[in-house]
CSV table of C-alpha atoms (C1' of nucleotides) in Angstrom, one decimal:
chain,number,residue,atom,x,y,z
X,121,MET,CA,-0.1,-0.1,0.1
X,122,ALA,CA,2.7,2.6,-1.0
X,123,LEU,CA,1.9,3.3,-4.7
X,124,GLU,CA,-0.8,5.5,-3.3
X,125,HIS,CA,1.7,7.6,-1.5
X,126,ALA,CA,4.5,7.3,-4.2
X,127,LEU,CA,2.0,9.1,-6.5
X,128,LEU,CA,0.8,11.6,-3.8
X,129,VAL,CA,4.5,12.6,-3.4
X,130,SER,CA,4.7,12.9,-7.3
X,131,LEU,CA,1.7,15.0,-7.3
X,132,THR,CA,2.9,17.1,-4.6
X,133,GLU,CA,5.9,18.1,-6.9
X,134,ARG,CA,3.7,18.7,-9.8
X,135,ALA,CA,-0.1,18.3,-10.5
X,136,SER,CA,-0.3,15.8,-13.2
X,137,SER,CA,-2.6,13.6,-15.3
X,138,GLY,CA,-2.5,9.9,-15.2
X,139,TYR,CA,-0.8,9.9,-18.5
X,140,ASP,CA,1.8,12.1,-17.2
X,141,LEU,CA,2.6,10.2,-13.9
X,142,ALA,CA,2.8,7.0,-16.0
X,143,ARG,CA,5.4,8.6,-17.9
X,144,ARG,CA,7.4,9.9,-14.8
X,145,PHE,CA,7.2,6.3,-13.5
X,146,ASP,CA,9.1,5.2,-16.6
X,147,LYS,CA,12.2,7.5,-15.4
X,148,SER,CA,12.9,9.8,-12.3
X,149,ILE,CA,10.4,8.3,-9.8
X,150,GLY,CA,10.6,5.0,-11.6
X,151,PHE,CA,14.1,4.5,-10.3
X,152,PHE,CA,12.9,4.0,-6.8
X,153,TRP,CA,9.3,3.0,-7.3
X,154,ASN,CA,7.5,1.5,-10.3
X,155,ALA,CA,4.0,1.2,-11.9
X,156,THR,CA,2.1,0.6,-15.3
X,157,HIS,CA,-0.3,3.0,-16.5
X,158,GLN,CA,-3.2,0.8,-15.9
X,159,GLN,CA,-2.3,0.5,-12.0
X,160,ILE,CA,-1.9,4.2,-11.9
X,161,TYR,CA,-5.2,5.0,-13.3
X,162,ARG,CA,-6.8,2.6,-10.9
X,163,VAL,CA,-5.0,3.8,-7.9
X,164,LEU,CA,-5.8,7.5,-9.0
X,165,LYS,CA,-9.6,6.8,-9.2
X,166,ARG,CA,-9.4,5.2,-5.7
X,167,MET,CA,-7.5,8.2,-4.4
X,168,ASP,CA,-10.2,10.3,-6.1
X,169,GLU,CA,-13.0,8.4,-4.2
X,170,GLN,CA,-11.2,8.8,-0.8
X,171,GLY,CA,-10.8,12.4,-1.5
X,172,TRP,CA,-6.9,12.5,-1.5
X,173,VAL,CA,-6.8,14.1,-4.9
X,174,ILE,CA,-8.9,16.6,-6.7
X,175,PRO,CA,-9.5,15.9,-10.5
X,176,GLU,CA,-9.9,18.8,-12.9
X,177,ALA,CA,-10.8,18.0,-16.5
X,178,VAL,CA,-8.6,20.0,-19.0
X,179,VAL,CA,-10.0,20.6,-22.4
X,180,GLN,CA,-7.2,20.3,-25.2
X,181,GLU,CA,-7.2,21.1,-28.9
X,182,GLY,CA,-5.4,18.8,-31.1
X,183,ARG,CA,-5.1,16.3,-28.5
X,184,PRO,CA,-7.1,14.4,-26.1
X,185,ASP,CA,-8.8,16.0,-23.1
X,186,LYS,CA,-7.1,15.1,-19.9
X,187,LYS,CA,-7.7,15.1,-16.1
X,188,VAL,CA,-5.2,16.8,-14.1
X,189,TYR,CA,-4.9,15.8,-10.4
X,190,THR,CA,-3.9,17.9,-7.4
X,191,VAL,CA,-3.3,16.7,-4.0
X,192,SER,CA,-6.0,17.6,-1.4
X,193,ASP,CA,-5.5,18.7,2.1
X,194,ALA,CA,-6.9,15.4,3.2
X,195,GLY,CA,-4.2,13.9,0.8
X,196,ARG,CA,-1.4,16.1,2.3
X,197,ALA,CA,-2.7,14.9,5.7
X,198,GLU,CA,-2.5,11.3,4.8
X,199,LEU,CA,1.1,11.7,3.3
X,200,VAL,CA,2.3,13.6,6.6
X,201,ARG,CA,0.8,10.6,8.3
X,202,TRP,CA,2.4,7.9,6.4
X,203,ILE,CA,5.7,9.5,6.6
X,204,ALA,CA,5.7,9.2,10.3
X,205,GLU,CA,4.5,5.6,10.2
X,206,PRO,CA,7.2,3.0,10.7
X,207,ALA,CA,8.2,1.1,7.5
X,208,ASP,CA,8.8,-2.6,7.0
X,209,LEU,CA,12.2,-3.5,5.8
X,210,GLU,CA,11.4,-4.3,2.1
X,211,PRO,CA,12.0,-8.1,1.5
X,212,MET,CA,15.3,-8.7,-0.7
X,213,ARG,CA,14.4,-10.4,-4.1
X,214,ASN,CA,17.4,-11.7,-5.8
X,215,GLU,CA,16.4,-13.7,-8.7
X,216,LEU,CA,20.1,-14.1,-10.0
X,217,GLY,CA,21.0,-15.2,-6.7
X,218,VAL,CA,18.3,-18.1,-6.8
X,219,LYS,CA,19.6,-19.0,-10.3
X,220,LEU,CA,23.3,-19.0,-9.1
X,221,ARG,CA,22.4,-21.2,-6.1
X,222,ALA,CA,21.2,-23.9,-8.7
X,223,ALA,CA,23.9,-23.0,-11.3
X,224,SER,CA,25.7,-26.4,-11.3
X,225,LEU,CA,22.6,-28.2,-12.3
X,226,GLY,CA,22.2,-26.1,-15.4
X,227,ASP,CA,24.4,-24.2,-17.9
X,228,VAL,CA,27.0,-22.2,-16.1
X,229,PRO,CA,28.3,-20.4,-19.1
X,230,ALA,CA,24.8,-19.4,-20.1
X,231,LEU,CA,24.1,-17.9,-16.5
X,232,LEU,CA,27.7,-16.3,-16.7
X,233,THR,CA,26.5,-14.5,-19.8
X,234,GLU,CA,23.4,-13.4,-18.1
X,235,VAL,CA,25.3,-12.1,-15.2
X,236,LYS,CA,27.5,-9.9,-17.6
X,237,ARG,CA,24.2,-8.5,-19.1
X,238,HIS,CA,22.9,-7.5,-15.6
X,239,ARG,CA,26.3,-5.9,-14.7
X,240,ASP,CA,26.2,-3.9,-18.1
X,241,GLN,CA,22.6,-2.7,-17.5
X,242,HIS,CA,23.3,-1.9,-13.8
X,243,ALA,CA,26.6,-0.1,-14.9
X,244,HIS,CA,24.4,1.8,-17.2
X,245,ARG,CA,21.9,3.0,-14.6
X,246,LEU,CA,24.9,3.9,-12.2
X,247,ASP,CA,26.3,6.2,-14.9
X,248,LEU,CA,23.0,7.7,-15.3
X,249,TYR,CA,22.8,8.5,-11.7
X,250,ARG,CA,26.2,9.8,-11.5
X,251,ALA,CA,25.4,12.2,-14.4
X,252,PHE,CA,22.3,13.4,-12.6
X,253,GLU,CA,24.6,13.9,-9.3
X,254,LYS,CA,27.1,16.1,-11.4
X,255,LYS,CA,24.5,18.1,-13.2
X,256,ASP,CA,21.7,18.6,-10.6
X,257,TYR,CA,24.0,18.8,-7.4
X,258,PRO,CA,27.2,19.9,-8.0
X,259,ALA,CA,27.9,21.4,-4.3
X,260,PRO,CA,26.1,18.8,-2.2
X,261,ASP,CA,27.5,20.3,0.9
X,262,GLN,CA,25.4,23.5,0.5
X,263,LEU,CA,22.1,21.8,0.1
X,264,SER,CA,19.3,22.0,2.5
X,265,GLY,CA,15.6,21.2,2.9
X,266,PRO,CA,13.7,19.5,0.0
X,267,LYS,CA,16.8,19.9,-2.3
X,268,LEU,CA,18.9,18.2,0.0
X,269,HIS,CA,16.3,15.1,0.6
X,270,GLN,CA,16.1,14.7,-3.3
X,271,TYR,CA,19.9,14.5,-3.7
X,272,LEU,CA,19.9,11.7,-0.8
X,273,VAL,CA,17.3,9.8,-2.5
X,274,LEU,CA,19.6,9.8,-5.5
X,275,ARG,CA,22.5,8.8,-3.4
X,276,GLY,CA,20.5,5.9,-2.4
X,277,GLY,CA,20.3,4.7,-5.9
X,278,VAL,CA,24.0,5.4,-6.3
X,279,ARG,CA,24.8,3.2,-3.4
X,280,VAL,CA,22.5,0.2,-4.4
X,281,GLU,CA,23.8,0.3,-7.9
X,282,GLU,CA,27.3,0.3,-7.0
X,283,GLY,CA,26.6,-2.7,-4.6
X,284,ILE,CA,25.0,-4.5,-7.5
X,285,VAL,CA,27.7,-3.8,-10.1
X,286,ASP,CA,30.3,-4.8,-7.5
X,287,TRP,CA,28.8,-8.2,-6.8
X,288,CYS,CA,28.3,-8.9,-10.4
X,289,GLU,CA,31.9,-8.5,-11.2
X,290,GLU,CA,32.7,-10.6,-8.1
X,291,VAL,CA,30.5,-13.2,-9.6
X,292,ILE,CA,31.8,-12.9,-12.9
X,293,ASP,CA,35.4,-13.4,-11.7
X,294,ALA,CA,34.6,-16.4,-9.5
X,295,LEU,CA,32.7,-18.1,-12.2
X,296,THR,CA,35.1,-17.3,-15.2
X,297,ARG,CA,37.9,-18.9,-12.9
X,298,ASP,CA,36.0,-21.8,-11.7
X,299,THR,CA,34.8,-22.6,-15.1
X,300,ALA,CA,38.1,-22.1,-17.0
X,301,PRO,CA,40.1,-25.2,-17.8
X,302,SER,CA,43.0,-25.7,-15.2
X,303,PRO,CA,46.4,-24.6,-16.5
X,304,ALA,CA,48.6,-27.1,-14.5
X,305,SER,CA,46.8,-29.4,-12.3
X,306,ASP,CA,43.6,-31.1,-12.8
X,307,THR,CA,43.1,-32.3,-9.2
X,308,LYS,CA,40.8,-29.4,-8.4
X,309,GLY,CA,37.2,-30.7,-9.2
X,310,THR,CA,34.7,-28.3,-10.4
X,311,GLN,CA,31.8,-30.7,-9.5
X,312,GLY,CA,31.4,-31.2,-5.7
P,247,MET,CA,6.7,-16.3,-11.7
P,248,ALA,CA,9.7,-17.1,-9.6
P,249,LEU,CA,8.7,-18.6,-6.3
P,250,GLU,CA,8.0,-21.8,-8.2
P,251,HIS,CA,11.6,-21.8,-9.0
P,252,ALA,CA,12.9,-20.6,-5.6
P,253,LEU,CA,11.1,-23.7,-4.4
P,254,LEU,CA,12.4,-26.0,-6.9
P,255,VAL,CA,16.1,-24.8,-5.9
P,256,SER,CA,15.3,-25.2,-2.3
P,257,LEU,CA,13.7,-28.9,-2.9
P,258,THR,CA,16.7,-29.7,-5.0
P,259,GLU,CA,18.9,-29.1,-2.1
P,260,ARG,CA,16.6,-31.1,0.3
P,261,ALA,CA,13.2,-32.9,-0.2
P,262,SER,CA,10.8,-31.0,2.2
P,263,SER,CA,7.3,-30.5,3.4
P,264,GLY,CA,5.4,-27.2,2.8
P,265,TYR,CA,6.0,-26.4,6.5
P,266,ASP,CA,9.8,-27.1,6.4
P,267,LEU,CA,9.9,-25.0,3.1
P,268,ALA,CA,8.1,-22.1,5.1
P,269,ARG,CA,10.7,-22.2,8.0
P,270,ARG,CA,13.5,-22.1,5.4
P,271,PHE,CA,11.9,-19.1,3.6
P,272,ASP,CA,12.0,-17.4,7.1
P,273,LYS,CA,15.8,-17.6,7.2
P,274,SER,CA,18.2,-18.8,4.8
P,275,ILE,CA,16.6,-18.7,1.4
P,276,GLY,CA,14.2,-15.9,2.7
P,277,PHE,CA,17.5,-13.6,2.9
P,278,PHE,CA,17.1,-13.5,-0.9
P,279,TRP,CA,13.7,-14.5,-1.6
P,280,ASN,CA,10.5,-14.6,0.7
P,281,ALA,CA,7.1,-16.3,0.9
P,282,THR,CA,4.5,-17.2,3.4
P,283,HIS,CA,3.3,-20.6,4.4
P,284,GLN,CA,-0.1,-19.9,2.6
P,285,GLN,CA,1.5,-19.2,-0.8
P,286,ILE,CA,4.0,-22.0,-0.5
P,287,TYR,CA,1.2,-24.3,-0.1
P,288,ARG,CA,-0.6,-23.0,-2.9
P,289,VAL,CA,2.4,-23.1,-5.4
P,290,LEU,CA,3.3,-26.5,-4.3
P,291,LYS,CA,-0.2,-27.8,-5.1
P,292,ARG,CA,0.3,-26.2,-8.7
P,293,MET,CA,3.9,-27.5,-9.2
P,294,ASP,CA,2.4,-31.0,-8.2
P,295,GLU,CA,-0.4,-30.6,-10.8
P,296,GLN,CA,2.1,-29.6,-13.3
P,297,GLY,CA,4.4,-32.7,-12.3
P,298,TRP,CA,7.3,-30.5,-11.3
P,299,VAL,CA,7.2,-32.2,-7.7
P,300,ILE,CA,6.4,-35.5,-6.3
P,301,PRO,CA,4.5,-35.5,-2.9
P,302,GLU,CA,5.1,-38.5,-0.5
P,303,ALA,CA,3.0,-38.8,2.5
P,304,VAL,CA,4.8,-39.3,5.7
P,305,VAL,CA,3.0,-40.9,8.6
P,306,GLN,CA,4.4,-39.6,11.7
P,307,GLU,CA,3.7,-40.3,15.4
P,308,GLY,CA,3.3,-38.0,18.0
P,309,ARG,CA,3.1,-35.2,15.4
P,310,PRO,CA,0.8,-34.5,12.4
P,311,ASP,CA,1.5,-36.4,9.4
P,312,LYS,CA,3.1,-34.6,6.2
P,313,LYS,CA,3.8,-34.5,2.5
P,314,VAL,CA,7.2,-34.4,1.6
P,315,TYR,CA,8.1,-33.2,-1.8
P,316,THR,CA,10.8,-34.2,-4.2
P,317,VAL,CA,11.8,-32.6,-7.4
P,318,SER,CA,10.8,-34.7,-10.5
P,319,ASP,CA,12.7,-34.8,-13.9
P,320,ALA,CA,10.2,-32.5,-15.5
P,321,GLY,CA,11.0,-30.0,-12.3
P,322,ARG,CA,14.5,-30.4,-13.2
P,323,ALA,CA,14.4,-29.7,-16.5
P,324,GLU,CA,12.1,-26.8,-15.8
P,325,LEU,CA,14.8,-25.4,-13.6
P,326,VAL,CA,17.4,-25.9,-16.0
P,327,ARG,CA,15.2,-24.1,-18.6
P,328,TRP,CA,14.6,-21.2,-16.5
P,329,ILE,CA,18.1,-20.8,-15.4
P,330,ALA,CA,19.3,-20.1,-18.8
P,331,GLU,CA,16.4,-17.8,-19.5
P,332,PRO,CA,17.2,-14.1,-19.4
P,333,ALA,CA,15.9,-12.3,-16.2
P,334,ASP,CA,14.3,-9.0,-16.1
P,335,LEU,CA,16.1,-6.5,-13.8
P,336,GLU,CA,14.1,-6.5,-10.7
P,337,PRO,CA,12.4,-3.1,-10.3
P,338,MET,CA,13.8,-1.0,-7.5
P,339,ARG,CA,11.5,-0.1,-4.5
P,340,ASN,CA,13.0,2.3,-2.0
P,341,GLU,CA,9.9,3.2,0.4
P,342,LEU,CA,12.2,5.1,2.7
P,343,GLY,CA,13.2,6.9,-0.7
P,344,VAL,CA,9.9,7.9,-1.3
P,345,LYS,CA,9.2,9.0,2.2
P,346,LEU,CA,12.6,11.0,2.1
P,347,ARG,CA,11.5,13.0,-0.9
P,348,ALA,CA,8.5,14.2,0.7
P,349,ALA,CA,9.9,14.8,4.2
P,350,SER,CA,9.9,18.5,4.2
P,351,LEU,CA,6.1,18.2,4.1
P,352,GLY,CA,6.1,16.2,7.3
P,353,ASP,CA,8.1,15.5,10.4
P,354,VAL,CA,11.7,15.3,9.5
P,355,PRO,CA,12.8,14.2,13.2
P,356,ALA,CA,10.3,11.4,13.0
P,357,LEU,CA,11.9,10.2,9.6
P,358,LEU,CA,15.4,10.4,10.9
P,359,THR,CA,14.4,8.0,14.0
P,360,GLU,CA,12.9,5.8,11.0
P,361,VAL,CA,16.0,6.0,9.1
P,362,LYS,CA,18.0,5.1,12.3
P,363,ARG,CA,15.8,2.2,13.1
P,364,HIS,CA,16.3,0.7,9.3
P,365,ARG,CA,20.2,1.4,9.8
P,366,ASP,CA,20.2,-0.8,12.9
P,367,GLN,CA,18.1,-3.8,11.4
P,368,HIS,CA,20.1,-3.8,8.0
P,369,ALA,CA,23.3,-3.4,10.3
P,370,HIS,CA,22.0,-6.5,12.1
P,371,ARG,CA,21.4,-8.5,9.1
P,372,LEU,CA,24.7,-7.6,7.8
P,373,ASP,CA,26.4,-9.0,11.0
P,374,LEU,CA,24.6,-12.1,10.5
P,375,TYR,CA,25.8,-12.4,6.8
P,376,ARG,CA,29.4,-11.8,7.8
P,377,ALA,CA,29.1,-14.3,10.7
P,378,PHE,CA,27.9,-16.9,8.1
P,379,GLU,CA,30.6,-16.1,6.0
P,380,LYS,CA,33.3,-16.5,8.5
P,381,LYS,CA,31.9,-19.5,9.7
P,382,ASP,CA,30.8,-21.4,6.5
P,383,TYR,CA,33.4,-20.0,4.0
P,384,PRO,CA,36.7,-19.6,5.8
P,385,ALA,CA,38.7,-19.9,2.6
P,386,PRO,CA,36.8,-18.7,-0.3
P,387,ASP,CA,39.6,-18.9,-2.7
P,388,GLN,CA,39.5,-22.8,-2.6
P,389,LEU,CA,35.6,-22.7,-3.3
P,390,SER,CA,34.4,-24.3,-6.5
P,391,GLY,CA,31.1,-25.8,-8.0
P,392,PRO,CA,27.8,-25.5,-5.8
P,393,LYS,CA,29.6,-24.4,-2.7
P,394,LEU,CA,31.2,-21.6,-4.6
P,395,HIS,CA,27.8,-20.6,-5.9
P,396,GLN,CA,26.1,-20.5,-2.6
P,397,TYR,CA,29.1,-18.6,-1.2
P,398,LEU,CA,28.6,-16.0,-4.1
P,399,VAL,CA,24.9,-15.4,-3.2
P,400,LEU,CA,25.8,-14.8,0.3
P,401,ARG,CA,28.1,-12.0,-1.1
P,402,GLY,CA,25.4,-10.5,-3.0
P,403,GLY,CA,23.5,-10.1,0.6
P,404,VAL,CA,26.7,-8.6,2.2
P,405,ARG,CA,27.1,-6.2,-0.8
P,406,VAL,CA,23.4,-5.2,-0.9
P,407,GLU,CA,23.2,-4.7,3.0
P,408,GLU,CA,26.6,-2.8,3.0
P,409,GLY,CA,25.1,-0.4,0.3
P,410,ILE,CA,22.1,0.1,2.5
P,411,VAL,CA,23.8,0.6,5.8
P,412,ASP,CA,26.1,3.1,4.2
P,413,TRP,CA,23.2,4.9,2.7
P,414,CYS,CA,21.4,5.3,6.0
P,415,GLU,CA,24.5,6.5,7.5
P,416,GLU,CA,24.9,9.2,4.9
P,417,VAL,CA,21.1,10.2,5.2
P,418,ILE,CA,21.4,10.4,9.0
P,419,ASP,CA,24.5,12.7,8.8
P,420,ALA,CA,23.0,15.0,6.3
P,421,LEU,CA,19.5,15.3,8.0
P,422,THR,CA,21.0,15.6,11.5
P,423,ARG,CA,23.5,18.5,10.2
P,424,ASP,CA,20.5,20.0,8.3
P,425,THR,CA,18.1,19.9,11.3
P,426,ALA,CA,20.4,20.8,13.9
P,427,PRO,CA,20.2,24.7,15.1
P,428,SER,CA,22.9,26.9,13.1
P,429,PRO,CA,25.7,27.6,15.8
P,430,ALA,CA,26.9,30.9,14.4
P,431,SER,CA,25.0,32.2,11.6
P,432,ASP,CA,21.4,31.9,10.6
P,433,THR,CA,21.1,33.0,7.3
P,434,LYS,CA,21.0,29.4,5.9
P,435,GLY,CA,17.5,28.6,5.5
P,436,THR,CA,16.3,25.1,5.9
P,437,GLN,CA,13.2,25.5,4.0
P,438,GLY,CA,13.4,25.9,0.3
B,175,DG,C1',-2.7,-23.8,32.2
B,176,DG,C1',-0.8,-21.1,28.5
B,177,DT,C1',2.5,-20.8,24.7
B,178,DT,C1',5.3,-22.6,21.3
B,179,DT,C1',6.1,-26.3,17.5
B,180,DC,C1',4.5,-29.3,14.0
B,181,DA,C1',1.5,-29.7,9.9
B,182,DT,C1',-1.8,-28.2,6.4
B,183,DG,C1',-5.1,-25.9,4.7
B,184,DT,C1',-9.6,-22.5,3.0
B,185,DA,C1',-11.3,-17.6,2.3
B,186,DA,C1',-11.2,-13.0,1.1
B,187,DC,C1',-8.7,-9.7,0.0
B,188,DT,C1',-5.2,-6.4,-2.2
B,189,DA,C1',-1.5,-5.6,-5.6
B,190,DG,C1',0.4,-6.0,-9.9
B,191,DT,C1',0.6,-7.7,-14.8
B,192,DT,C1',-0.9,-8.6,-19.6
B,193,DA,C1',-3.7,-8.1,-23.2
B,194,DC,C1',-7.0,-5.2,-25.3
B,195,DA,C1',-9.5,-1.1,-27.1
B,196,DT,C1',-10.2,3.6,-28.8
B,197,DG,C1',-9.1,7.5,-31.6
B,198,DA,C1',-6.9,11.9,-33.1
B,199,DT,C1',-2.5,14.0,-34.3
B,200,DT,C1',2.0,14.3,-35.2
B,201,DT,C1',6.5,12.6,-37.1
B,202,DA,C1',9.3,9.6,-40.2
T,32,DT,C1',1.5,5.0,-45.0
T,33,DA,C1',3.3,3.2,-40.8
T,34,DA,C1',4.7,4.2,-36.3
T,35,DA,C1',4.8,6.9,-32.3
T,36,DT,C1',2.7,10.3,-29.2
T,37,DC,C1',-1.2,11.9,-26.4
T,38,DA,C1',-4.7,10.1,-23.1
T,39,DT,C1',-7.9,7.0,-20.8
T,40,DG,C1',-9.4,3.1,-19.9
T,41,DT,C1',-11.6,-2.2,-19.3
T,42,DA,C1',-11.2,-7.1,-18.6
T,43,DA,C1',-8.9,-11.1,-17.3
T,44,DC,C1',-5.3,-12.8,-15.1
T,45,DT,C1',-1.5,-13.8,-11.7
T,46,DA,C1',1.0,-12.9,-7.1
T,47,DG,C1',0.9,-12.0,-2.7
T,48,DT,C1',-1.2,-10.9,2.1
T,49,DT,C1',-4.3,-11.4,6.0
T,50,DA,C1',-7.4,-13.4,8.7
T,51,DC,C1',-9.3,-17.8,10.3
T,52,DA,C1',-9.4,-22.7,11.4
T,53,DT,C1',-7.8,-27.2,13.2
T,54,DG,C1',-5.6,-30.3,16.6
T,55,DA,C1',-2.2,-32.9,18.8
T,56,DA,C1',2.0,-32.8,21.7
T,57,DA,C1',5.7,-30.8,24.0
T,58,DC,C1',7.6,-27.4,26.8
T,59,DC,C1',7.6,-23.9,30.7
DNA sequence: GGTTTCATGTAACTAGTTACATGATTTA
DNA sequence: TAAATCATGTAACTAGTTACATGAAACC
């Protein structure tokens, strides 16, 4: 039950249509919370019924009409309540880890290729985050208030991606060494 | 659609009852994949119908009877197929990040307390992982095959937890400095 | 005498995904 | 003329959570 809140946060920063929110969940906000447009529309509808957002129909020329949502006082109150509420630890889900654990039953070189692909994708995302850091927050020491908070969220992305990339590298090194044909001796078995 | 596979991996390592799997998902395996007993029973039933697992009724004295599941050839084949299949990047979900992004609307000190609580819990989990590392893998350089793979999964847990703990520390430092009353000057606003 | 462990489940719900639908406008 | 963009949605499904139920045995 947090998509509601992610949408409220996003709408607090800028009043938007469902379409617009969906696009933003494909990039900026999507880096730390994700959702499809279908779900966004459904949740917006529910939030409207609960009175957390106020829809305003906007007629447009040359493109479809849209509904722009604004956060109501009730919505803002809900956000404040939710922020103070203790949050559960997110359960960790490492699919690559599950695969790795059973790797010896299957095709280890294929898995190695997969790990490399993940490394590349996470490294790419890390580059993106670092570019944002450089561009949007050149002097982090001087930051305060909301701008500081935004910066810290980005730092979370950087830290997590760094951890994943480093782990992928470690796995790639280890699997490569373990899969490679032994040069001198062949007493070291690879199958336990 | 990966709980099936996590269960298959777990059952490959040891034939188990649903109850037993549920307990293991509360610790070891649960550190990188989680599930409740209700869901485990449901998925086991489905896997039985699909022929991926073979149930064996075990009558016990002094305690309830149980069904012990073994992975079938079809199940093993499915695991091998799944391991080679490309996996999507797990969408990142950082609830604390969402809260932080809207922190200035609410109670920043309360959120700071929350971040500290998370830091402590993740640090505790990190300690646990490091203890496993020391105890179960004292000489990681000598590892190969399945044992190496298990070690690498644990390393993933260590990397991720390190990243989260470090991030929490960074957030705590920054929020503490930003929330503290300015000692000399008061020209630096905390509200953007 | 109350709680925890062992063991399996159902029922009702919320959350999230995938596929499909519509239709004008703009861009390649 | 085909595809992408803008804009909103429904329908059907899969995944996961919460609450409830049962009942014996062992432990404190």
